[in-house]
PDB file of C-alpha atoms and ligand atoms in Angstrom:
ATOM      1  CA  UNK A 158      -4.226  14.218   3.516  1.00 38.00           C
ATOM      2  CA  UNK A 159      -0.803  13.604   2.090  1.00 46.00           C
ATOM      3  CA  UNK A 160       0.363  17.067   2.941  1.00 42.00           C
ATOM      4  CA  UNK A 161       3.121  16.901   5.477  1.00 55.00           C
ATOM      5  CA  UNK A 162       4.356  13.624   4.083  1.00 58.00           C
ATOM      6  CA  UNK A 163       7.648  15.019   2.921  1.00 68.00           C
ATOM      7  CA  UNK A 164       7.890  17.335   5.901  1.00 72.00           C
ATOM      8  CA  UNK A 165       8.022  14.226   8.028  1.00 77.00           C
ATOM      9  CA  UNK A 166      10.952  12.755   6.116  1.00 86.00           C
ATOM     10  CA  UNK A 167      12.712  16.062   6.338  1.00 86.00           C
ATOM     11  CA  UNK A 168      12.159  16.124  10.069  1.00 86.00           C
ATOM     12  CA  UNK A 169      13.635  12.608  10.381  1.00 93.00           C
ATOM     13  CA  UNK A 170      16.642  13.843   8.400  1.00 94.00           C
ATOM     14  CA  UNK A 171      16.907  16.904  10.593  1.00 93.00           C
ATOM     15  CA  UNK A 172      16.882  14.799  13.766  1.00 94.00           C
ATOM     16  CA  UNK A 173      19.470  12.258  12.547  1.00 97.00           C
ATOM     17  CA  UNK A 174      23.259  12.258  12.247  1.00 98.00           C
ATOM     18  CA  UNK A 175      23.284   9.364   9.792  1.00 98.00           C
ATOM     19  CA  UNK A 176      20.606   8.307   7.318  1.00 98.00           C
ATOM     20  CA  UNK A 177      20.076   4.789   6.059  1.00 98.00           C
ATOM     21  CA  UNK A 178      18.127   4.811   2.804  1.00 97.00           C
ATOM     22  CA  UNK A 179      16.576   1.391   2.352  1.00 97.00           C
ATOM     23  CA  UNK A 180      16.134   0.398  -1.274  1.00 96.00           C
ATOM     24  CA  UNK A 181      14.659  -2.827  -2.712  1.00 95.00           C
ATOM     25  CA  UNK A 182      17.588  -4.567  -4.451  1.00 95.00           C
ATOM     26  CA  UNK A 183      15.211  -5.899  -7.110  1.00 93.00           C
ATOM     27  CA  UNK A 184      14.129  -2.426  -8.195  1.00 92.00           C
ATOM     28  CA  UNK A 185      17.013  -0.283  -7.009  1.00 93.00           C
ATOM     29  CA  UNK A 186      16.555   2.518  -9.449  1.00 90.00           C
ATOM     30  CA  UNK A 187      12.822   2.751  -8.841  1.00 89.00           C
ATOM     31  CA  UNK A 188      12.886   2.625  -5.070  1.00 92.00           C
ATOM     32  CA  UNK A 189      15.606   5.141  -4.343  1.00 92.00           C
ATOM     33  CA  UNK A 190      14.973   8.823  -4.105  1.00 90.00           C
ATOM     34  CA  UNK A 191      17.785  10.917  -5.495  1.00 90.00           C
ATOM     35  CA  UNK A 192      16.165  14.169  -4.481  1.00 86.00           C
ATOM     36  CA  UNK A 193      16.202  13.123  -0.855  1.00 90.00           C
ATOM     37  CA  UNK A 194      19.732  11.720  -1.152  1.00 93.00           C
ATOM     38  CA  UNK A 195      20.888  15.107  -2.412  1.00 92.00           C
ATOM     39  CA  UNK A 196      19.055  16.869   0.381  1.00 91.00           C
ATOM     40  CA  UNK A 197      20.786  14.647   2.957  1.00 95.00           C
ATOM     41  CA  UNK A 198      24.185  15.472   1.520  1.00 94.00           C
ATOM     42  CA  UNK A 199      23.401  19.165   1.335  1.00 94.00           C
ATOM     43  CA  UNK A 200      22.597  19.087   5.023  1.00 93.00           C
ATOM     44  CA  UNK A 201      26.007  17.548   5.671  1.00 95.00           C
ATOM     45  CA  UNK A 202      24.600  14.292   7.064  1.00 96.00           C
ATOM     46  CA  UNK A 203      26.080  10.866   6.465  1.00 97.00           C
ATOM     47  CA  UNK A 204      24.196   8.613   4.043  1.00 97.00           C
ATOM     48  CA  UNK A 205      24.280   4.829   3.731  1.00 97.00           C
ATOM     49  CA  UNK A 206      22.363   3.339   0.806  1.00 97.00           C
ATOM     50  CA  UNK A 207      21.269  -0.161   1.732  1.00 98.00           C
ATOM     51  CA  UNK A 208      20.036  -2.523  -0.973  1.00 97.00           C
ATOM     52  CA  UNK A 209      17.828  -4.884   0.961  1.00 97.00           C
ATOM     53  CA  UNK A 210      16.187  -8.173  -0.106  1.00 96.00           C
ATOM     54  CA  UNK A 211      19.407  -9.173  -1.845  1.00 96.00           C
ATOM     55  CA  UNK A 212      18.361 -12.788  -1.247  1.00 95.00           C
ATOM     56  CA  UNK A 213      15.849 -12.276  -4.056  1.00 93.00           C
ATOM     57  CA  UNK A 214      18.332 -11.351  -6.799  1.00 92.00           C
ATOM     58  CA  UNK A 215      21.068 -13.231  -8.634  1.00 89.00           C
ATOM     59  CA  UNK A 216      24.773 -12.376  -8.371  1.00 88.00           C
ATOM     60  CA  UNK A 217      24.645 -11.052 -11.924  1.00 88.00           C
ATOM     61  CA  UNK A 218      21.813  -8.643 -11.192  1.00 87.00           C
ATOM     62  CA  UNK A 219      23.663  -7.529  -8.065  1.00 90.00           C
ATOM     63  CA  UNK A 220      26.772  -6.702 -10.074  1.00 90.00           C
ATOM     64  CA  UNK A 221      24.817  -4.765 -12.675  1.00 90.00           C
ATOM     65  CA  UNK A 222      22.852  -2.878 -10.061  1.00 91.00           C
ATOM     66  CA  UNK A 223      25.973  -1.923  -8.133  1.00 90.00           C
ATOM     67  CA  UNK A 224      27.374  -0.316 -11.294  1.00 89.00           C
ATOM     68  CA  UNK A 225      24.184   1.583 -11.978  1.00 90.00           C
ATOM     69  CA  UNK A 226      23.901   3.040  -8.484  1.00 89.00           C
ATOM     70  CA  UNK A 227      27.152   5.002  -8.773  1.00 85.00           C
ATOM     71  CA  UNK A 228      27.182   5.659  -5.018  1.00 85.00           C
ATOM     72  CA  UNK A 229      28.579   3.704  -2.138  1.00 84.00           C
ATOM     73  CA  UNK A 230      26.002   1.110  -1.295  1.00 92.00           C
ATOM     74  CA  UNK A 231      25.759  -2.210   0.466  1.00 96.00           C
ATOM     75  CA  UNK A 232      23.725  -5.314  -0.359  1.00 97.00           C
ATOM     76  CA  UNK A 233      22.038  -7.039   2.550  1.00 98.00           C
ATOM     77  CA  UNK A 234      19.190  -9.342   3.386  1.00 97.00           C
ATOM     78  CA  UNK A 235      17.677  -8.446   6.716  1.00 95.00           C
ATOM     79  CA  UNK A 236      15.561 -11.571   6.899  1.00 94.00           C
ATOM     80  CA  UNK A 237      18.288 -13.981   5.734  1.00 94.00           C
ATOM     81  CA  UNK A 238      20.916 -12.107   7.787  1.00 93.00           C
ATOM     82  CA  UNK A 239      23.272 -11.520   4.888  1.00 95.00           C
ATOM     83  CA  UNK A 240      25.637  -8.559   4.881  1.00 96.00           C
ATOM     84  CA  UNK A 241      24.613  -7.464   8.368  1.00 96.00           C
ATOM     85  CA  UNK A 242      28.165  -7.546   9.760  1.00 96.00           C
ATOM     86  CA  UNK A 243      29.367  -5.256   7.011  1.00 96.00           C
ATOM     87  CA  UNK A 244      26.479  -2.913   7.646  1.00 97.00           C
ATOM     88  CA  UNK A 245      27.296  -2.795  11.355  1.00 97.00           C
ATOM     89  CA  UNK A 246      30.932  -2.019  10.558  1.00 96.00           C
ATOM     90  CA  UNK A 247      29.915   0.756   8.205  1.00 97.00           C
ATOM     91  CA  UNK A 248      27.589   2.206  10.833  1.00 97.00           C
ATOM     92  CA  UNK A 249      30.366   2.116  13.454  1.00 97.00           C
ATOM     93  CA  UNK A 250      32.662   4.102  11.165  1.00 97.00           C
ATOM     94  CA  UNK A 251      29.978   6.702  10.433  1.00 97.00           C
ATOM     95  CA  UNK A 252      29.061   7.028  14.125  1.00 97.00           C
ATOM     96  CA  UNK A 253      32.619   8.059  14.933  1.00 97.00           C
ATOM     97  CA  UNK A 254      32.389  10.767  12.295  1.00 95.00           C
ATOM     98  CA  UNK A 255      28.889  12.064  12.769  1.00 96.00           C
ATOM     99  CA  UNK A 256      27.042  10.933  15.902  1.00 97.00           C
ATOM    100  CA  UNK A 257      24.825   8.049  16.854  1.00 96.00           C
ATOM    101  CA  UNK A 258      21.278   8.887  15.810  1.00 97.00           C
ATOM    102  CA  UNK A 259      20.367   7.006  12.672  1.00 98.00           C
ATOM    103  CA  UNK A 260      17.237   7.710  10.641  1.00 97.00           C
ATOM    104  CA  UNK A 261      15.934   4.847   8.513  1.00 97.00           C
ATOM    105  CA  UNK A 262      14.011   6.033   5.474  1.00 96.00           C
ATOM    106  CA  UNK A 263      12.803   4.670   2.131  1.00 94.00           C
ATOM    107  CA  UNK A 264       9.873   3.523   0.020  1.00 92.00           C
ATOM    108  CA  UNK A 265       7.083   1.535   1.686  1.00 91.00           C
ATOM    109  CA  UNK A 266       7.744  -2.181   2.198  1.00 93.00           C
ATOM    110  CA  UNK A 267      11.487  -2.073   1.429  1.00 95.00           C
ATOM    111  CA  UNK A 268      12.293  -3.598   4.821  1.00 96.00           C
ATOM    112  CA  UNK A 269      13.077  -0.612   7.046  1.00 95.00           C
ATOM    113  CA  UNK A 270      11.488  -2.067  10.169  1.00 95.00           C
ATOM    114  CA  UNK A 271      13.017  -5.505   9.461  1.00 96.00           C
ATOM    115  CA  UNK A 272      16.504  -3.990   9.272  1.00 97.00           C
ATOM    116  CA  UNK A 273      15.986  -2.167  12.551  1.00 96.00           C
ATOM    117  CA  UNK A 274      14.966  -5.452  14.161  1.00 95.00           C
ATOM    118  CA  UNK A 275      18.025  -7.127  12.756  1.00 95.00           C
ATOM    119  CA  UNK A 276      20.333  -4.385  14.048  1.00 95.00           C
ATOM    120  CA  UNK A 277      18.829  -4.174  17.510  1.00 94.00           C
ATOM    121  CA  UNK A 278      17.470  -7.704  18.067  1.00 89.00           C
ATOM    122  CA  UNK A 279      14.163  -6.060  18.966  1.00 89.00           C
ATOM    123  CA  UNK A 280      10.847  -7.086  17.545  1.00 88.00           C
ATOM    124  CA  UNK A 281       9.050  -4.064  16.205  1.00 87.00           C
ATOM    125  CA  UNK A 282       6.206  -4.981  13.904  1.00 84.00           C
ATOM    126  CA  UNK A 283       6.779  -5.567  10.209  1.00 83.00           C
ATOM    127  CA  UNK A 284       4.274  -6.565   7.576  1.00 81.00           C
ATOM    128  CA  UNK A 285       3.900  -7.689   3.989  1.00 77.00           C
ATOM    129  CA  UNK A 286       1.451  -4.807   3.652  1.00 77.00           C
ATOM    130  CA  UNK A 287       3.017  -1.661   2.243  1.00 75.00           C
ATOM    131  CA  UNK A 288       2.508   1.429   4.382  1.00 76.00           C
ATOM    132  CA  UNK A 289       2.518  -0.525   7.608  1.00 79.00           C
ATOM    133  CA  UNK A 290       4.618   1.698   9.840  1.00 78.00           C
ATOM    134  CA  UNK A 291       2.601   4.807  10.603  1.00 79.00           C
ATOM    135  CA  UNK A 292       4.509   7.262  12.744  1.00 81.00           C
ATOM    136  CA  UNK A 293       8.148   7.694  13.598  1.00 86.00           C
ATOM    137  CA  UNK A 294       9.448   5.475  16.329  1.00 89.00           C
ATOM    138  CA  UNK A 295      12.762   5.495  18.176  1.00 93.00           C
ATOM    139  CA  UNK A 296      14.393   2.121  18.757  1.00 94.00           C
ATOM    140  CA  UNK A 297      17.453   1.880  20.963  1.00 93.00           C
ATOM    141  CA  UNK A 298      20.393  -0.289  20.019  1.00 91.00           C
ATOM    142  CA  UNK A 299      23.534  -0.893  22.093  1.00 89.00           C
ATOM    143  CA  UNK A 300      25.462   2.146  21.004  1.00 92.00           C
ATOM    144  CA  UNK A 301      23.092   3.905  18.676  1.00 96.00           C
ATOM    145  CA  UNK A 302      19.533   5.114  18.351  1.00 96.00           C
ATOM    146  CA  UNK A 303      17.475   4.280  15.281  1.00 96.00           C
ATOM    147  CA  UNK A 304      14.469   6.214  14.018  1.00 95.00           C
ATOM    148  CA  UNK A 305      11.992   4.036  12.121  1.00 94.00           C
ATOM    149  CA  UNK A 306       9.841   5.991   9.697  1.00 91.00           C
ATOM    150  CA  UNK A 307       6.852   5.339   7.458  1.00 87.00           C
ATOM    151  CA  UNK A 308       7.596   4.622   3.797  1.00 86.00           C
ATOM    152  CA  UNK A 309       7.622   7.589   1.459  1.00 77.00           C
ATOM    153  CA  UNK A 310       6.507   7.801  -2.143  1.00 74.00           C
ATOM    154  CA  UNK A 311       7.167  10.942  -4.110  1.00 67.00           C
ATOM    155  CA  UNK A 312       3.618  11.727  -5.142  1.00 58.00           C
ATOM    156  CA  UNK A 313       2.709  12.197  -8.738  1.00 58.00           C
ATOM    157  CA  UNK A 314       5.758  10.313  -9.902  1.00 56.00           C
ATOM    158  CA  UNK A 315       4.457   6.801 -10.145  1.00 65.00           C
ATOM    159  CA  UNK A 316       1.325   5.123 -11.330  1.00 84.00           C
ATOM    160  CA  UNK A 317      -0.535   2.647  -9.185  1.00 86.00           C
ATOM    161  CA  UNK A 318       0.490  -0.410 -11.180  1.00 89.00           C
ATOM    162  CA  UNK A 319       4.151   0.389 -10.938  1.00 88.00           C
ATOM    163  CA  UNK A 320       3.789   0.976  -7.206  1.00 90.00           C
ATOM    164  CA  UNK A 321       2.313  -2.485  -6.793  1.00 91.00           C
ATOM    165  CA  UNK A 322       5.043  -4.088  -8.891  1.00 92.00           C
ATOM    166  CA  UNK A 323       7.788  -2.483  -6.832  1.00 90.00           C
ATOM    167  CA  UNK A 324       6.027  -3.566  -3.664  1.00 91.00           C
ATOM    168  CA  UNK A 325       5.141  -0.093  -2.452  1.00 89.00           C
ATOM    169  CA  UNK A 326       1.375  -0.542  -2.588  1.00 90.00           C
ATOM    170  CA  UNK A 327      -0.907  -3.252  -1.294  1.00 92.00           C
ATOM    171  CA  UNK A 328      -2.539  -5.138  -4.244  1.00 94.00           C
ATOM    172  CA  UNK A 329      -5.846  -5.408  -2.388  1.00 92.00           C
ATOM    173  CA  UNK A 330      -6.083  -1.598  -2.658  1.00 89.00           C
ATOM    174  CA  UNK A 331      -6.092  -1.741  -6.459  1.00 88.00           C
ATOM    175  CA  UNK A 332      -9.287  -1.090  -8.352  1.00 82.00           C
ATOM    176  CA  UNK A 333      -8.162  -3.200 -11.313  1.00 86.00           C
ATOM    177  CA  UNK A 334      -5.612  -5.757 -10.116  1.00 92.00           C
ATOM    178  CA  UNK A 335      -5.990  -7.615 -13.439  1.00 93.00           C
ATOM    179  CA  UNK A 336      -4.072  -4.900 -15.253  1.00 90.00           C
ATOM    180  CA  UNK A 337      -1.174  -5.035 -12.814  1.00 93.00           C
ATOM    181  CA  UNK A 338      -1.145  -8.845 -12.907  1.00 96.00           C
ATOM    182  CA  UNK A 339      -0.937  -8.782 -16.705  1.00 94.00           C
ATOM    183  CA  UNK A 340       2.028  -6.470 -16.437  1.00 94.00           C
ATOM    184  CA  UNK A 341       3.624  -8.887 -13.989  1.00 96.00           C
ATOM    185  CA  UNK A 342       3.072 -11.756 -16.434  1.00 97.00           C
ATOM    186  CA  UNK A 343       4.740  -9.730 -19.198  1.00 95.00           C
ATOM    187  CA  UNK A 344       7.662  -9.010 -16.887  1.00 93.00           C
ATOM    188  CA  UNK A 345       8.034 -12.715 -16.189  1.00 95.00           C
ATOM    189  CA  UNK A 346       7.781 -13.587 -19.887  1.00 96.00           C
ATOM    190  CA  UNK A 347      10.688 -11.239 -20.459  1.00 92.00           C
ATOM    191  CA  UNK A 348      12.859 -12.067 -17.479  1.00 88.00           C
ATOM    192  CA  UNK A 349      12.036 -15.460 -16.070  1.00 90.00           C
ATOM    193  CA  UNK A 350       9.676 -17.570 -18.223  1.00 93.00           C
ATOM    194  CA  UNK A 351      10.484 -20.674 -16.157  1.00 94.00           C
ATOM    195  CA  UNK A 352       8.599 -19.168 -13.252  1.00 94.00           C
ATOM    196  CA  UNK A 353       5.516 -18.904 -15.469  1.00 96.00           C
ATOM    197  CA  UNK A 354       5.765 -22.571 -16.394  1.00 95.00           C
ATOM    198  CA  UNK A 355       5.925 -23.407 -12.705  1.00 95.00           C
ATOM    199  CA  UNK A 356       2.749 -21.407 -12.157  1.00 97.00           C
ATOM    200  CA  UNK A 357       0.999 -23.512 -14.788  1.00 95.00           C
ATOM    201  CA  UNK A 358       1.010 -21.121 -17.765  1.00 96.00           C
ATOM    202  CA  UNK A 359       0.653 -22.716 -21.173  1.00 95.00           C
ATOM    203  CA  UNK A 360      -0.417 -19.989 -23.566  1.00 95.00           C
ATOM    204  CA  UNK A 361       1.382 -16.793 -24.540  1.00 95.00           C
ATOM    205  CA  UNK A 362      -1.331 -14.244 -23.858  1.00 94.00           C
ATOM    206  CA  UNK A 363      -1.181 -12.694 -20.381  1.00 94.00           C
ATOM    207  CA  UNK A 364      -4.978 -12.687 -20.246  1.00 90.00           C
ATOM    208  CA  UNK A 365      -5.170 -16.409 -20.996  1.00 94.00           C
ATOM    209  CA  UNK A 366      -2.347 -17.136 -18.605  1.00 97.00           C
ATOM    210  CA  UNK A 367      -4.271 -15.536 -15.748  1.00 96.00           C
ATOM    211  CA  UNK A 368      -7.217 -17.772 -16.601  1.00 94.00           C
ATOM    212  CA  UNK A 369      -5.032 -20.850 -16.680  1.00 96.00           C
ATOM    213  CA  UNK A 370      -3.534 -20.073 -13.294  1.00 97.00           C
ATOM    214  CA  UNK A 371      -6.959 -19.326 -11.803  1.00 96.00           C
ATOM    215  CA  UNK A 372      -8.271 -22.673 -13.035  1.00 96.00           C
ATOM    216  CA  UNK A 373      -5.211 -24.515 -11.783  1.00 96.00           C
ATOM    217  CA  UNK A 374      -5.590 -22.954  -8.357  1.00 97.00           C
ATOM    218  CA  UNK A 375      -9.344 -23.476  -8.354  1.00 96.00           C
ATOM    219  CA  UNK A 376      -9.939 -19.754  -7.919  1.00 95.00           C
ATOM    220  CA  UNK A 377     -13.425 -19.830  -9.364  1.00 95.00           C
ATOM    221  CA  UNK A 378     -16.573 -17.766  -9.397  1.00 91.00           C
ATOM    222  CA  UNK A 379     -20.037 -19.185  -8.907  1.00 86.00           C
ATOM    223  CA  UNK A 380     -20.493 -20.775 -12.313  1.00 85.00           C
ATOM    224  CA  UNK A 381     -17.033 -22.278 -12.361  1.00 88.00           C
ATOM    225  CA  UNK A 382     -15.597 -19.368 -14.334  1.00 90.00           C
ATOM    226  CA  UNK A 383     -12.025 -18.397 -13.441  1.00 93.00           C
ATOM    227  CA  UNK A 384     -11.869 -15.603 -10.898  1.00 95.00           C
ATOM    228  CA  UNK A 385      -9.274 -13.360 -12.525  1.00 94.00           C
ATOM    229  CA  UNK A 386      -9.620 -10.597  -9.978  1.00 94.00           C
ATOM    230  CA  UNK A 387      -8.838 -12.906  -7.065  1.00 95.00           C
ATOM    231  CA  UNK A 388      -5.963 -14.718  -8.744  1.00 96.00           C
ATOM    232  CA  UNK A 389      -4.469 -11.399  -9.851  1.00 96.00           C
ATOM    233  CA  UNK A 390      -4.329 -10.119  -6.284  1.00 96.00           C
ATOM    234  CA  UNK A 391      -2.907 -13.415  -5.123  1.00 97.00           C
ATOM    235  CA  UNK A 392      -0.107 -13.402  -7.713  1.00 97.00           C
ATOM    236  CA  UNK A 393       0.815  -9.791  -7.013  1.00 97.00           C
ATOM    237  CA  UNK A 394       1.063 -10.474  -3.303  1.00 96.00           C
ATOM    238  CA  UNK A 395       3.225 -13.547  -3.896  1.00 96.00           C
ATOM    239  CA  UNK A 396       5.474 -11.459  -6.118  1.00 95.00           C
ATOM    240  CA  UNK A 397       5.780  -8.795  -3.421  1.00 93.00           C
ATOM    241  CA  UNK A 398       6.683 -11.456  -0.891  1.00 91.00           C
ATOM    242  CA  UNK A 399       9.408 -12.818  -3.172  1.00 90.00           C
ATOM    243  CA  UNK A 400       7.655 -16.154  -3.719  1.00 93.00           C
ATOM    244  CA  UNK A 401       7.518 -15.460  -7.441  1.00 92.00           C
ATOM    245  CA  UNK A 402      10.998 -14.547  -8.655  1.00 87.00           C
ATOM    246  CA  UNK A 403      12.223 -12.490 -11.589  1.00 84.00           C
TER     247      UNK A 403
HETATM  248  N1  GTP B 241      12.975 -11.838   1.097  1.00 75.36           N
HETATM  249  C1  GTP B 241      13.144 -10.807   1.929  1.00 75.36           C
HETATM  250  N2  GTP B 241      12.075 -10.211   2.489  1.00 75.36           N
HETATM  251  C2  GTP B 241      12.293  -9.173   3.326  1.00 75.36           C
HETATM  252  C3  GTP B 241      13.601  -8.698   3.621  1.00 75.36           C
HETATM  253  N3  GTP B 241      13.478  -7.654   4.490  1.00 75.36           N
HETATM  254  C4  GTP B 241      12.160  -7.492   4.707  1.00 75.36           C
HETATM  255  N4  GTP B 241      11.433  -8.399   4.019  1.00 75.36           N
HETATM  256  C5  GTP B 241       9.971  -8.545   4.001  1.00 75.36           C
HETATM  257  O1  GTP B 241       9.413  -7.389   3.393  1.00 75.36           O
HETATM  258  C6  GTP B 241       8.179  -7.030   4.016  1.00 75.36           C
HETATM  259  C7  GTP B 241       8.218  -5.592   4.492  1.00 75.36           C
HETATM  260  O2  GTP B 241       9.121  -5.459   5.568  1.00 75.36           O
HETATM  261  P1  GTP B 241       9.015  -4.258   6.605  1.00 75.36           P
HETATM  262  O3  GTP B 241      10.236  -4.315   7.450  1.00 75.36           O
HETATM  263  O4  GTP B 241       7.691  -4.221   7.263  1.00 75.36           O
HETATM  264  O5  GTP B 241       9.128  -3.024   5.581  1.00 75.36           O
HETATM  265  P2  GTP B 241       9.010  -1.468   5.898  1.00 75.36           P
HETATM  266  O6  GTP B 241       9.954  -0.787   4.954  1.00 75.36           O
HETATM  267  O7  GTP B 241       9.173  -1.199   7.344  1.00 75.36           O
HETATM  268  O8  GTP B 241       7.516  -1.201   5.412  1.00 75.36           O
HETATM  269  P3  GTP B 241       6.522   0.051   5.786  1.00 75.36           P
HETATM  270  O9  GTP B 241       6.535   0.231   7.255  1.00 75.36           O
HETATM  271  O10 GTP B 241       5.220  -0.417   5.244  1.00 75.36           O
HETATM  272  O11 GTP B 241       7.069   1.233   5.027  1.00 75.36           O
HETATM  273  C8  GTP B 241       7.989  -8.048   5.147  1.00 75.36           C
HETATM  274  O12 GTP B 241       7.145  -9.078   4.670  1.00 75.36           O
HETATM  275  C9  GTP B 241       9.393  -8.563   5.405  1.00 75.36           C
HETATM  276  O13 GTP B 241       9.402  -9.869   5.941  1.00 75.36           O
HETATM  277  C10 GTP B 241      14.722  -9.365   3.005  1.00 75.36           C
HETATM  278  O14 GTP B 241      15.889  -9.030   3.194  1.00 75.36           O
HETATM  279  N5  GTP B 241      14.427 -10.402   2.180  1.00 75.36           N
HETATM  280 MG1   MG B 242       7.908  -0.346   8.658  1.00 75.36          MG
END
């Protein structure tokens, strides 16, 4: 079923003069695809790496990330309209060099369709569900053409839990959301314990914390037992939406 997945990205690359790779600024290293970046350069196409959702990271993280990327990149927030003028300027420069068809590629849920909307003032559909955009779609801007594409995951490279944590997979599709939610709790314990306090966590054990949050939110099963499965999915979705911050 997944055969042809990469062929489709390659065909978007083939049909574009410029490629915008949309990366989630929170997980830059995990949501960029160096193999595809290299392919783009080999083909002599222009590449812009866009770190989207920059509204969800601190200035410090932004600085660190910029160093780690080692390529020209630009931080934006398509929903908060930050950095969009700079992106437009960069696009204008590249258009003069290369042509005006721009392919927008990247992991699922990184904000490809949202960026296209922001650049064209159109309203193509976006969603908190990863894997929303299905086929390629051409969207016309004033002096350029954008190709929206479905998110791509290099298969075999990531496990399900990691995909959920980087927002590339819908938590409701997980068989065991509890495991992913525990990993999220550990991540918060490490990076932003205050957020856990806000959620109502008192103990130190991820398992107990999930129970505490379920009870606080009245996510219960029939006999009043905490519904860990339901609260796990809920927390993961909130994290994907940026409501829970790291
Ligand atoms: N906080 C924040 N959320 C964003 C930003 N850009 C997009 N989003 C949200 O991220 C989710 C995914 O956005 P889409 O534009 O549908 O992402 P996509 O890359 O087209 O996703 P697929 O089509 O599934 O591959 C939506 O809920 C958007 O509202 C941003 O800059 N900041
Ligand atoms: Mg999309």
